[in-house]
Short mmCIF file of C-alpha atoms and ligand atoms in Angstrom, two decimals:
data_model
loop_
_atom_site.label_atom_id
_atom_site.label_comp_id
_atom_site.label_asym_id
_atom_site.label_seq_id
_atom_site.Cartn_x
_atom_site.Cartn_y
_atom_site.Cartn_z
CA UNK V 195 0.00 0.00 0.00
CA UNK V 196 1.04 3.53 -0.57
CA UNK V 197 -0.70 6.67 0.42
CA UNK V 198 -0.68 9.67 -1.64
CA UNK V 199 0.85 12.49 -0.31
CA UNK V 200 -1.71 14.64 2.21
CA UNK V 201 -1.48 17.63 -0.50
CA UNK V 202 -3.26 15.21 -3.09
CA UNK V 203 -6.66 16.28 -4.21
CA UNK V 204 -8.02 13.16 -2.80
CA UNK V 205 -6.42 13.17 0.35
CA UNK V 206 -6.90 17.19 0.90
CA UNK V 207 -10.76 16.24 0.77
CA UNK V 208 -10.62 18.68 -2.28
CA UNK V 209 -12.22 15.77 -4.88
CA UNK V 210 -12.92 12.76 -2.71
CA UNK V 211 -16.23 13.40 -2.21
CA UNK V 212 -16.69 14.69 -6.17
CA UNK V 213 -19.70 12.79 -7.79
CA UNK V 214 -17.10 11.56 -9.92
CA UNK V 215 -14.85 10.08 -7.81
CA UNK V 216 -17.98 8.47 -5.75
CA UNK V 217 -19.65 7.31 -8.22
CA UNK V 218 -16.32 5.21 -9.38
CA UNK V 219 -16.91 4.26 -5.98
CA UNK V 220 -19.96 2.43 -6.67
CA UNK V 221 -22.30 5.17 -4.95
CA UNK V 222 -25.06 6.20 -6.83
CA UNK V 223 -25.72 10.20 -7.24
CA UNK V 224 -28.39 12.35 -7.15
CA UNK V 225 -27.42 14.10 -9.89
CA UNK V 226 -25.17 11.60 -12.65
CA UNK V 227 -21.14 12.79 -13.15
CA UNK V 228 -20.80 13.77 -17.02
CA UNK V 229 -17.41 13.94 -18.85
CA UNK V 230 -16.76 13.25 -22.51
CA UNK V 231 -13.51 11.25 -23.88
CA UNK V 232 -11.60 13.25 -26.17
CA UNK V 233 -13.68 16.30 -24.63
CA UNK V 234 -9.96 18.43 -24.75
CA UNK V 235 -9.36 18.79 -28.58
CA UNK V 236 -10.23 19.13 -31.99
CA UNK V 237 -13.64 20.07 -31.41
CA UNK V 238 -12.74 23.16 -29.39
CA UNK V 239 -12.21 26.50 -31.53
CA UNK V 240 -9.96 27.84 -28.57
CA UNK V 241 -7.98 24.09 -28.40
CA UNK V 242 -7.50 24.46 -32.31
CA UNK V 243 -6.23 28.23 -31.93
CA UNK V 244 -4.28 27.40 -29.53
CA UNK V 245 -2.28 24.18 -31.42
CA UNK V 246 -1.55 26.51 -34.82
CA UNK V 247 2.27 26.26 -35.24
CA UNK V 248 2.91 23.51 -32.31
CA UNK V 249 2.76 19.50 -33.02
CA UNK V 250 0.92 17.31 -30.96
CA UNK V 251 3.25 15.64 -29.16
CA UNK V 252 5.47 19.12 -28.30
CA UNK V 253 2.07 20.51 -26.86
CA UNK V 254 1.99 17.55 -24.68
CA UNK V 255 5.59 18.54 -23.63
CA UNK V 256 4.81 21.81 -22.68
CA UNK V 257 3.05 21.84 -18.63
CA UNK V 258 1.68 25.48 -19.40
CA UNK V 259 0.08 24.63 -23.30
CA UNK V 260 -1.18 21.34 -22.00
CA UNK V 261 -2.65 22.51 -18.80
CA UNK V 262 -4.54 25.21 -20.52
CA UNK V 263 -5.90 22.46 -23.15
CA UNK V 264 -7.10 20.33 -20.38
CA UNK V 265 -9.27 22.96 -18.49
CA UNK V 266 -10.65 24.52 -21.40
CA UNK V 267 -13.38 22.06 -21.89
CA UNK V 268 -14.14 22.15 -18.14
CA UNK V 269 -14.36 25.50 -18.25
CA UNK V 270 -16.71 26.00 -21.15
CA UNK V 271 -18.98 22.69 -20.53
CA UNK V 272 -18.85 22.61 -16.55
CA UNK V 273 -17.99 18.41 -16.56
CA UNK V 274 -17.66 16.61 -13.76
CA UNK V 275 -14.38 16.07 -14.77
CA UNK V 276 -10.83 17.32 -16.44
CA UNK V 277 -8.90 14.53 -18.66
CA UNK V 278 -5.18 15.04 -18.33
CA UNK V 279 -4.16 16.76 -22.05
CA UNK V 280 -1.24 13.94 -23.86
CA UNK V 281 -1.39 11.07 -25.85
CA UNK V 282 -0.83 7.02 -24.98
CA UNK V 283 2.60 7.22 -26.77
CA UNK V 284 3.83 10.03 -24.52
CA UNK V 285 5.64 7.30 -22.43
CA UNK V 286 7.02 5.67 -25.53
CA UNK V 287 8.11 9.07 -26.33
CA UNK V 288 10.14 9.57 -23.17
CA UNK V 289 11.34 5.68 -23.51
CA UNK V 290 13.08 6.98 -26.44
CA UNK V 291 11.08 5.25 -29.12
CA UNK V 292 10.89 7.15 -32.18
CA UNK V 293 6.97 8.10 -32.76
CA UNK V 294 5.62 11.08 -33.48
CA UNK V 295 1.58 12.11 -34.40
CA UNK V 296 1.14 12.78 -37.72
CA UNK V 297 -1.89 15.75 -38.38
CA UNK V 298 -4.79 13.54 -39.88
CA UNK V 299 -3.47 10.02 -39.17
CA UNK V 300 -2.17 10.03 -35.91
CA UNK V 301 0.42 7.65 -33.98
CA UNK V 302 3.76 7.06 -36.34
CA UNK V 303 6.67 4.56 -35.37
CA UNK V 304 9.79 5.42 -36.64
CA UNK V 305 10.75 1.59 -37.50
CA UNK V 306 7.99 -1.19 -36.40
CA UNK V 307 8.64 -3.69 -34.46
CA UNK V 308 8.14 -6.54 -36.32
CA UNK V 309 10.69 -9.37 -35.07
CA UNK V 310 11.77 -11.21 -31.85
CA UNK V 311 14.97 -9.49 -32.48
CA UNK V 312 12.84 -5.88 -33.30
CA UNK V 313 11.44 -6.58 -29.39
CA UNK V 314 15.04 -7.26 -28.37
CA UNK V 315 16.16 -4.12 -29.55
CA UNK V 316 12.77 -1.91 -28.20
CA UNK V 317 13.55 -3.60 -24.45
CA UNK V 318 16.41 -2.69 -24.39
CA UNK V 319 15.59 0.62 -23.48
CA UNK V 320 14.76 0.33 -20.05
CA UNK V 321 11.40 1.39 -18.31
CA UNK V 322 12.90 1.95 -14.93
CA UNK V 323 14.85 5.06 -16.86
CA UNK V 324 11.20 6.80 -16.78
CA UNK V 325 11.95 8.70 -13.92
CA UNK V 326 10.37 11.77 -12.08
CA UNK V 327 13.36 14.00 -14.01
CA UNK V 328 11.74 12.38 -17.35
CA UNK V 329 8.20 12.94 -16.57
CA UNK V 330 8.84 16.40 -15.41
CA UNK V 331 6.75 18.13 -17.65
CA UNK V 332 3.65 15.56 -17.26
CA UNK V 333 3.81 16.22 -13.17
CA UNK V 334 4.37 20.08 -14.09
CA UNK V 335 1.18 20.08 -16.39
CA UNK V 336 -0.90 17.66 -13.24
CA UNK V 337 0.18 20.13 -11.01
CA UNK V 338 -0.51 23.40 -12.72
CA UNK V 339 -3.62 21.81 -13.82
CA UNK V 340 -5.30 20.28 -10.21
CA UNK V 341 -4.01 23.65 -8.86
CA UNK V 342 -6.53 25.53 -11.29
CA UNK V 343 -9.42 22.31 -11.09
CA UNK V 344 -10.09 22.63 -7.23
CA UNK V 345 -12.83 20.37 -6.62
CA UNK V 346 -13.10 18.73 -9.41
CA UNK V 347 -11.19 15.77 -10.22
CA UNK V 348 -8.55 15.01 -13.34
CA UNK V 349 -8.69 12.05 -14.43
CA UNK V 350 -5.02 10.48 -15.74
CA UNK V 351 -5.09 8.28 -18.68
CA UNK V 352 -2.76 5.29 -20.38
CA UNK V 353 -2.68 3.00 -23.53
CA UNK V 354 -3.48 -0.19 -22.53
CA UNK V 355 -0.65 -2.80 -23.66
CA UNK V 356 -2.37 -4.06 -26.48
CA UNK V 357 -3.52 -0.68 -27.94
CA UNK V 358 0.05 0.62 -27.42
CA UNK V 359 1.73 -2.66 -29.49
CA UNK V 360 -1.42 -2.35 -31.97
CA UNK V 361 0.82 0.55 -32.96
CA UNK V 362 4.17 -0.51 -32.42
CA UNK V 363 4.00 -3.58 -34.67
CA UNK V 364 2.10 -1.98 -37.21
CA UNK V 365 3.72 1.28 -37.38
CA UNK V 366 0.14 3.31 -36.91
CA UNK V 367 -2.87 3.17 -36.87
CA UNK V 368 -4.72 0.32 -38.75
CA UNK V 369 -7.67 -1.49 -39.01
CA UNK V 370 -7.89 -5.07 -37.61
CA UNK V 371 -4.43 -5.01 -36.08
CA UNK V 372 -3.79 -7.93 -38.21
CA UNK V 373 0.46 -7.83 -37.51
CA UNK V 374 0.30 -7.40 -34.00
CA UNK V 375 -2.77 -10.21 -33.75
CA UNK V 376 -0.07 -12.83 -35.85
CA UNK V 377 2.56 -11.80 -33.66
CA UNK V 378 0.84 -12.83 -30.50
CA UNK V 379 0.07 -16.41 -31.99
CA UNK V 380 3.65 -16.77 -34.26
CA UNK V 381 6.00 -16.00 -31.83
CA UNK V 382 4.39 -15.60 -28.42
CA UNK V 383 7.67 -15.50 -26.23
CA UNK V 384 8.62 -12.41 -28.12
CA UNK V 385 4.75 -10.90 -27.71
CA UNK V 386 4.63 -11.72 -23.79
CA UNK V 387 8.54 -10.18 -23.31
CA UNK V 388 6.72 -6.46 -25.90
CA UNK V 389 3.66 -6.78 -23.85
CA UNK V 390 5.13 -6.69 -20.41
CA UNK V 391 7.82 -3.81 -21.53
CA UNK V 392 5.25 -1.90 -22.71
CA UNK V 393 2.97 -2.62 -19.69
CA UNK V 394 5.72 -1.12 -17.77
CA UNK V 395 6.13 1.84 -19.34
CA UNK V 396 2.67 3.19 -19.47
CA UNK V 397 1.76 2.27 -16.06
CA UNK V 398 4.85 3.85 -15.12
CA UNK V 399 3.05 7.09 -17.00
CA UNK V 400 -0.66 6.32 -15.60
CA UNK V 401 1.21 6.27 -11.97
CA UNK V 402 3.07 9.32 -12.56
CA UNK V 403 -0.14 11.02 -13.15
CA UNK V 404 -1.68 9.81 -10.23
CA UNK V 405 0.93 10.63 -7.70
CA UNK V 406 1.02 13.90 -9.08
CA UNK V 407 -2.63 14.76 -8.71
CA UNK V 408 -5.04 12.95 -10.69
CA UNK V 409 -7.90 11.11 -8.89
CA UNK V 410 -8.55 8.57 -10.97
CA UNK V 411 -6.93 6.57 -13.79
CA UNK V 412 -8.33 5.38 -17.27
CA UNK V 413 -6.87 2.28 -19.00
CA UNK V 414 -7.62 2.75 -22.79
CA UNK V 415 -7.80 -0.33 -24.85
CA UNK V 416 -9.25 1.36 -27.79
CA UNK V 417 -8.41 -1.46 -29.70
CA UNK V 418 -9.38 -4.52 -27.79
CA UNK V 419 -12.36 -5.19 -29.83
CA UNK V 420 -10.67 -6.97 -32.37
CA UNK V 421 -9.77 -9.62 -30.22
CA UNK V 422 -11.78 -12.68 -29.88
CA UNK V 423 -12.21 -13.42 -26.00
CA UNK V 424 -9.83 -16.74 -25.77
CA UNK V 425 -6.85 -13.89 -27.04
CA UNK V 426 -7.67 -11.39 -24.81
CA UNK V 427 -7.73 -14.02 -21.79
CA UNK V 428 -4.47 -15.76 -22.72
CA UNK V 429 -2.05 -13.01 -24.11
CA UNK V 430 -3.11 -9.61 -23.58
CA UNK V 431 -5.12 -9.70 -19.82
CA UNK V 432 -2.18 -10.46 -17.96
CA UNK V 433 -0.17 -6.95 -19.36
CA UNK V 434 -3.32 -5.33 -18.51
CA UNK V 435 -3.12 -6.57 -15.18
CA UNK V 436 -0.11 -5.60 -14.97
CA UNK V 437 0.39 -2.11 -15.61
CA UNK V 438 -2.40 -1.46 -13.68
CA UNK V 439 -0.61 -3.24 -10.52
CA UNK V 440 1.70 0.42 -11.10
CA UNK V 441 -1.50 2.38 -9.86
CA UNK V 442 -3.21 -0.69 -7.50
CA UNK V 443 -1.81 0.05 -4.50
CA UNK V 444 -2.11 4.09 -4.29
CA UNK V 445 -4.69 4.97 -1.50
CA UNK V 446 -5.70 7.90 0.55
CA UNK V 447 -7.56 8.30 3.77
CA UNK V 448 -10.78 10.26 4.62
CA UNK V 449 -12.06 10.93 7.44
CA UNK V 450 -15.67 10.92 8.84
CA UNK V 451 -16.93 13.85 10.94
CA UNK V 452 -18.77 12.18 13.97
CA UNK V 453 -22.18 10.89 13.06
CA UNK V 454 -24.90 10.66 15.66
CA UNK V 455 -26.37 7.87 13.78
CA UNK V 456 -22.40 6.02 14.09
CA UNK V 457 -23.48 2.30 15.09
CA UNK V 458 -23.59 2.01 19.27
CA UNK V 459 -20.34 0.65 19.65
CA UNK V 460 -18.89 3.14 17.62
CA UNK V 461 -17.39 6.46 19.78
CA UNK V 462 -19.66 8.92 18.65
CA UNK V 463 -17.67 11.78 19.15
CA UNK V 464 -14.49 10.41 17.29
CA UNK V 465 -13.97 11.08 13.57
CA UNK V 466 -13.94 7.61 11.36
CA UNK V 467 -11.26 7.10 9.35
CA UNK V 468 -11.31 4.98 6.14
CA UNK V 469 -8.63 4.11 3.20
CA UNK V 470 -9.86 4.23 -0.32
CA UNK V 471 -8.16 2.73 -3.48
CA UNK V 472 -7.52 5.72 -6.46
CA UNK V 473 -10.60 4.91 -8.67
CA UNK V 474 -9.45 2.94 -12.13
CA UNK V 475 -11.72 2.79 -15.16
CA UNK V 476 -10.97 0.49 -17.84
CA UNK V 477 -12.56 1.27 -21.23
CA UNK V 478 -12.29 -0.23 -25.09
CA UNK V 479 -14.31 0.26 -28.21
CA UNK V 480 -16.61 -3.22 -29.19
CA UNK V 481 -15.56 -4.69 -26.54
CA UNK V 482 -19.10 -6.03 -25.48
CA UNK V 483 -17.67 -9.53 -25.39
CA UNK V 484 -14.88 -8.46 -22.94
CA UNK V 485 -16.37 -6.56 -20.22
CA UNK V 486 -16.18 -9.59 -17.38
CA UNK V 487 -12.66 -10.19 -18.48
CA UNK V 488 -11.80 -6.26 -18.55
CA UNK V 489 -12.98 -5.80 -15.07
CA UNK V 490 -10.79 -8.23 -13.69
CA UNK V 491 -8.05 -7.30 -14.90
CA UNK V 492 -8.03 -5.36 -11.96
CA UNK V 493 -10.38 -2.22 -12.55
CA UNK V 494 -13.24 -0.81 -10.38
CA UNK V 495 -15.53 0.75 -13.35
CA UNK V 496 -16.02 -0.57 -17.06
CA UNK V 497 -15.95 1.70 -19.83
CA UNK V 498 -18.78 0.94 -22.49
CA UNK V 499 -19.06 1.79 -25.70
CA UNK V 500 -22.30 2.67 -27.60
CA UNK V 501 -22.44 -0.73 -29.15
CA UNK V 502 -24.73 -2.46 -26.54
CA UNK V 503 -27.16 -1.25 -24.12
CA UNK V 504 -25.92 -0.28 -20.39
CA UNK V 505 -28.21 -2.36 -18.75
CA UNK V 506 -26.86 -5.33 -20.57
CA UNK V 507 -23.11 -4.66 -20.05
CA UNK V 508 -24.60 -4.21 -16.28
CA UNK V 509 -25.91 -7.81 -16.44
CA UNK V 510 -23.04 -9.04 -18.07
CA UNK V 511 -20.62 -7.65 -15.34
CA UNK V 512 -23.03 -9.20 -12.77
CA UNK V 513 -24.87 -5.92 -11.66
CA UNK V 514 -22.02 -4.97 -9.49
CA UNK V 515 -19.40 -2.60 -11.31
CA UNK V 516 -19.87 1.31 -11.91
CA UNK V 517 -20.06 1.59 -15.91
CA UNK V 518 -19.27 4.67 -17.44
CA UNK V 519 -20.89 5.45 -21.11
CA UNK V 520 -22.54 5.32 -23.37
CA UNK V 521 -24.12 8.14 -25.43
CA UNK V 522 -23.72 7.71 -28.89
CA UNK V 523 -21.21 9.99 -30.70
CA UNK V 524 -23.42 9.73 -33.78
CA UNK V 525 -26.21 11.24 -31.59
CA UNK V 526 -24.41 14.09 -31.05
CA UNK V 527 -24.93 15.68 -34.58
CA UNK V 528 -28.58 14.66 -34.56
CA UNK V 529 -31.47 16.95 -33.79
CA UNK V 530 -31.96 17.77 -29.78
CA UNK V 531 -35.23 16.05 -28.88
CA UNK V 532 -33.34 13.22 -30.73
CA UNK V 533 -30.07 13.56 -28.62
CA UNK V 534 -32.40 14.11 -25.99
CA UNK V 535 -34.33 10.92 -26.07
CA UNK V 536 -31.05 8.85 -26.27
CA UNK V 537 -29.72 10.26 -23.35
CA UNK V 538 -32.62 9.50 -21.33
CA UNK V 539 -32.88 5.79 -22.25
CA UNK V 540 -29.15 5.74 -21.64
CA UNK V 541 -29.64 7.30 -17.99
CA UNK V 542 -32.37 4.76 -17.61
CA UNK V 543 -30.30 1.89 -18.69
CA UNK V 544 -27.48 3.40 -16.34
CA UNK V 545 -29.77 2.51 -13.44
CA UNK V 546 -29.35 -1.35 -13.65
CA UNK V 547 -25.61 -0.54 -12.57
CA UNK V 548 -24.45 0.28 -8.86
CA UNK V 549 -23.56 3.86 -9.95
CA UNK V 550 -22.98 5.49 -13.77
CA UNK V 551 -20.67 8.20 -14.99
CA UNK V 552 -22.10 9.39 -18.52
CA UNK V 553 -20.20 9.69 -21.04
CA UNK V 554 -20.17 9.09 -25.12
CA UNK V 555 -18.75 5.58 -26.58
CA UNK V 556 -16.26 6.85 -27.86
CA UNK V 557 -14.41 10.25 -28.71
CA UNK V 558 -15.71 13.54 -29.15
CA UNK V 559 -15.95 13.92 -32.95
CA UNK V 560 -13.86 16.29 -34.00
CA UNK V 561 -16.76 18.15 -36.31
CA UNK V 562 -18.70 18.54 -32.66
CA UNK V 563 -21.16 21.33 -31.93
CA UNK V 564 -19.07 22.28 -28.72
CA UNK V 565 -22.92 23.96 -27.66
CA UNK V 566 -24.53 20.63 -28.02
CA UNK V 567 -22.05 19.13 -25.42
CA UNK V 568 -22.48 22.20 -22.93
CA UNK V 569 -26.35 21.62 -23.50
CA UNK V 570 -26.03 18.20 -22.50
CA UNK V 571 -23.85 18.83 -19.62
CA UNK V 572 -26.77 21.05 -18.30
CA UNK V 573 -29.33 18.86 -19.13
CA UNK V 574 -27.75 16.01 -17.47
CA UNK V 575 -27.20 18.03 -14.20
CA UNK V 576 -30.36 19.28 -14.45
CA UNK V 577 -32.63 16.56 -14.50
O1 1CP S 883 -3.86 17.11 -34.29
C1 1CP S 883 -4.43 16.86 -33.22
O2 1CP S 883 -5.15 17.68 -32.62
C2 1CP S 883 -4.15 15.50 -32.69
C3 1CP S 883 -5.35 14.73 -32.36
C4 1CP S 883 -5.10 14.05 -31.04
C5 1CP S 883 -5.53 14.48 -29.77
C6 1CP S 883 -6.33 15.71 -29.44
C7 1CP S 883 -4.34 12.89 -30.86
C8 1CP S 883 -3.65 12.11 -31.91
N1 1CP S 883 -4.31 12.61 -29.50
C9 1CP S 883 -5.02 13.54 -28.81
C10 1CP S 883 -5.19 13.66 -27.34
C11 1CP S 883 -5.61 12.46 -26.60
N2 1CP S 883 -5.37 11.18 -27.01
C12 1CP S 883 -6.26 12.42 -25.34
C13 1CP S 883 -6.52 13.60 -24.41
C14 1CP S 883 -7.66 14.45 -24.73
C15 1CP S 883 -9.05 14.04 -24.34
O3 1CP S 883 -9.43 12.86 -24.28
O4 1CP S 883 -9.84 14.96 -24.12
C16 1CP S 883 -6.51 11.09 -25.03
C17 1CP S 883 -7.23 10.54 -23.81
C18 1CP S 883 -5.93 10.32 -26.08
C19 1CP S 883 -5.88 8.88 -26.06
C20 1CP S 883 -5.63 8.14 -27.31
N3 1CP S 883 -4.72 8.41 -28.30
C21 1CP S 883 -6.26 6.92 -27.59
C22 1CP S 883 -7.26 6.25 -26.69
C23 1CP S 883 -8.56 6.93 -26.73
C24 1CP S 883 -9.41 6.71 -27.95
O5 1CP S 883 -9.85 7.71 -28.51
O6 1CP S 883 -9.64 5.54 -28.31
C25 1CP S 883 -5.78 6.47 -28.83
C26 1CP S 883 -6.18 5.22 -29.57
C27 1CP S 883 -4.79 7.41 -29.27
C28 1CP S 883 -3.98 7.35 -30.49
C29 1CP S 883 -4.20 8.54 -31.31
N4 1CP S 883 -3.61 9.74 -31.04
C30 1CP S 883 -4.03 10.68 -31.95
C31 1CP S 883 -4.95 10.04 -32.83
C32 1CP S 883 -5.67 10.70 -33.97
C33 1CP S 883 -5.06 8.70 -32.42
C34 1CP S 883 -5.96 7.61 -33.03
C35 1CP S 883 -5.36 7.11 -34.30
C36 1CP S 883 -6.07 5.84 -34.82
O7 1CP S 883 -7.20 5.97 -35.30
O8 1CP S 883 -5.46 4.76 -34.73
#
């Protein structure tokens, strides 16, 4: 166990008792947390005027650019929550792999890794060289950026294993994954030794986020769809698990002001104490045959996306794990009493779970109305 320093948000008592962070809790609120993935971005005229002349991956690298990107959708939509500004091949980055973001495409490896010997040479570079002095600007961004949030939360985010070497043995972004799916099954040594490097280094990122300030983690496996659920059991899970171990053990306290109601034995006038677990969310795009197995991998909420219902992912994850999700995208561009509707039935699907965080299944579209997602933000915490 290790308990985050008394200045954290969480253990401050700034965000512990956010809707957010409760509701990853598993306690239902009155009024249901709203954030959108990929809500800090393209489909922000400020975020866009702000990026002219920088790349991606240089804005990530720079605390003060990629603070400001991550509060501006807080800001202008009042969410529940911030969602740290970078990219899943940040750590890669700082790894020293050579990827950059190309405008339009997105994540670009300088050489795939293709071979036993390509995974030789890409662990060779060793995680434990992801230090505090090579995340500096990521804890310089947390910080500048939970100093200007207050109560509410940031969340931190990482590639999930699998996502990450979805691009690493393709080279970028592709369609089925087909390389990296042949790898696992042609030469499954060399997958398990890429898998567990790369497990390292992004739970090395995801922790250095949460240490820093963030009160609670997201796990993206974007890409985790495309595997049948045999695969993801037997040669991805197990990397999951394991960069999510980096974040596992971080806990903070709160503490109870006396309750009258405290049970008899209880001293009435003494404060309770409790220790809480950092809040993880794991989340991946089809993944509707997955969700059991995604859970335990070791997460406390299950990211759904808009492919099936919330009340059946509920009942497949045995009515007893927060789900976050799962407006739509689509929705987003349709009429209001349309957008409307959905949202509803989503909210009212959302009840078969212990507690639900809205949020779209997938990413913002970049062509977003950014009014339509402040309209639903105040619908949502209006209702
Ligand atoms: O030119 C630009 O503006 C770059 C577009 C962009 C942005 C805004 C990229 C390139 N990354 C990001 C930021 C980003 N990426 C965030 C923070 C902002 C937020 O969510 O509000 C997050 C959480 C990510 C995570 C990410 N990057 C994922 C997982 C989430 C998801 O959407 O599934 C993935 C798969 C990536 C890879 C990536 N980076 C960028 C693009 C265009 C892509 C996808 C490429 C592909 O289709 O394979």
């Amino acid at each position: 166990m290790n308990t985050l320093d008394p200045s954290h948000p969480l253990s401050a008592a700034r965000t512990a008792s956010s809707r957010l962070v409760r509701a990853y809790q598993g306690v239902r609120q009155e009024v249901t947390p709203v954030w959108f993935m990929r809500q800090a971005g393209r489909s922000l005229p400020e975020y866009r005027e702000l990026r002219v002349g920088t790349r991606m991956l240089d804005a990530c690298l720079d605390p003060a650019l990629a603070s400001e990107i991550t509060l501006q959708p807080v800001r202008r939509h009042g969410v529940d929550a911030g969602i740290f500004f970078s990219d899943i091949v940040i750590p890669l980055r700082l790894a020293g792999v050579d990827v950059d973001i190309v405008p339009g495409k997105g994540p670009v490896l300088g050489s795939p890794v293709r071979t036993a010997d390509d995974v030789s040479r890409l662990t060779e570079l060793d995680p434990a060289s992801l230090t505090d002095e090579t995340f500096a600007p990521i804890i310089e961004a947390v910080r500048l950026t939970t100093a200007e949030l207050g109560d509410t939360p940031l969340i931190g985010f990482a590639g999930a294993p699998f996502t990450l070497a979805a691009y690493l043995v393709e080279g970028g972004p592709s369609k089925d994954h087909i390389r990296a799916r042949t790898m696992m099954h042609a030469d499954p040594i060399a997958w398990a030794r890429l898998m567990d490097w790369t497990a390292d280094v992004t739970g090395a990122f995801l922790r250095t986020q949460v240490v820093a300030g963030a009160s609670a983690a997201q796990l993206f496996d974007s890409w985790a769809g495309s595997l049948s659920l045999h695969d993801y059991a037997t040669h991805v899970a197990p990397a999951s698990t394991r960069a999510l171990s980096h974040v596992r053990d971080l806990t903070y306290v709160v503490t109870h002001a006396p309750d009258a109601a405290a049970d008899a034995d209880a001293r009435a006038d003494e404060p309770q104490t409790e220790t809480r677990n950092v809040p993880i969310v794991h989340f991946g795009v089809g993944t509707g045959e997955l969700l059991k197995a995604m859970h335990e991998v070791g997460a406390d909420v299950v990211g759904v996306d808009y492919r099936i219902p919330l009340d059946e992912a509920s009942r497949r994850l045995g009515h007893v794990v927060p789900i976050q999700g799962n407006v739509d995208p689509a929705m987003l561009a349709a009429p209001w009493k349309v957008l409307q509707a959905h949202v509803l039935d989503v909210l009212e699907r959302g009840a078969d779970a212990p507690a639900h965080v809205l949020n779209l299944g997938h990413g913002v579209p970049p062509e977003t109305d950014p009014d339509v997602l402040t309209r639903l933000v105040g619908f949502v915490h209006g209702l």
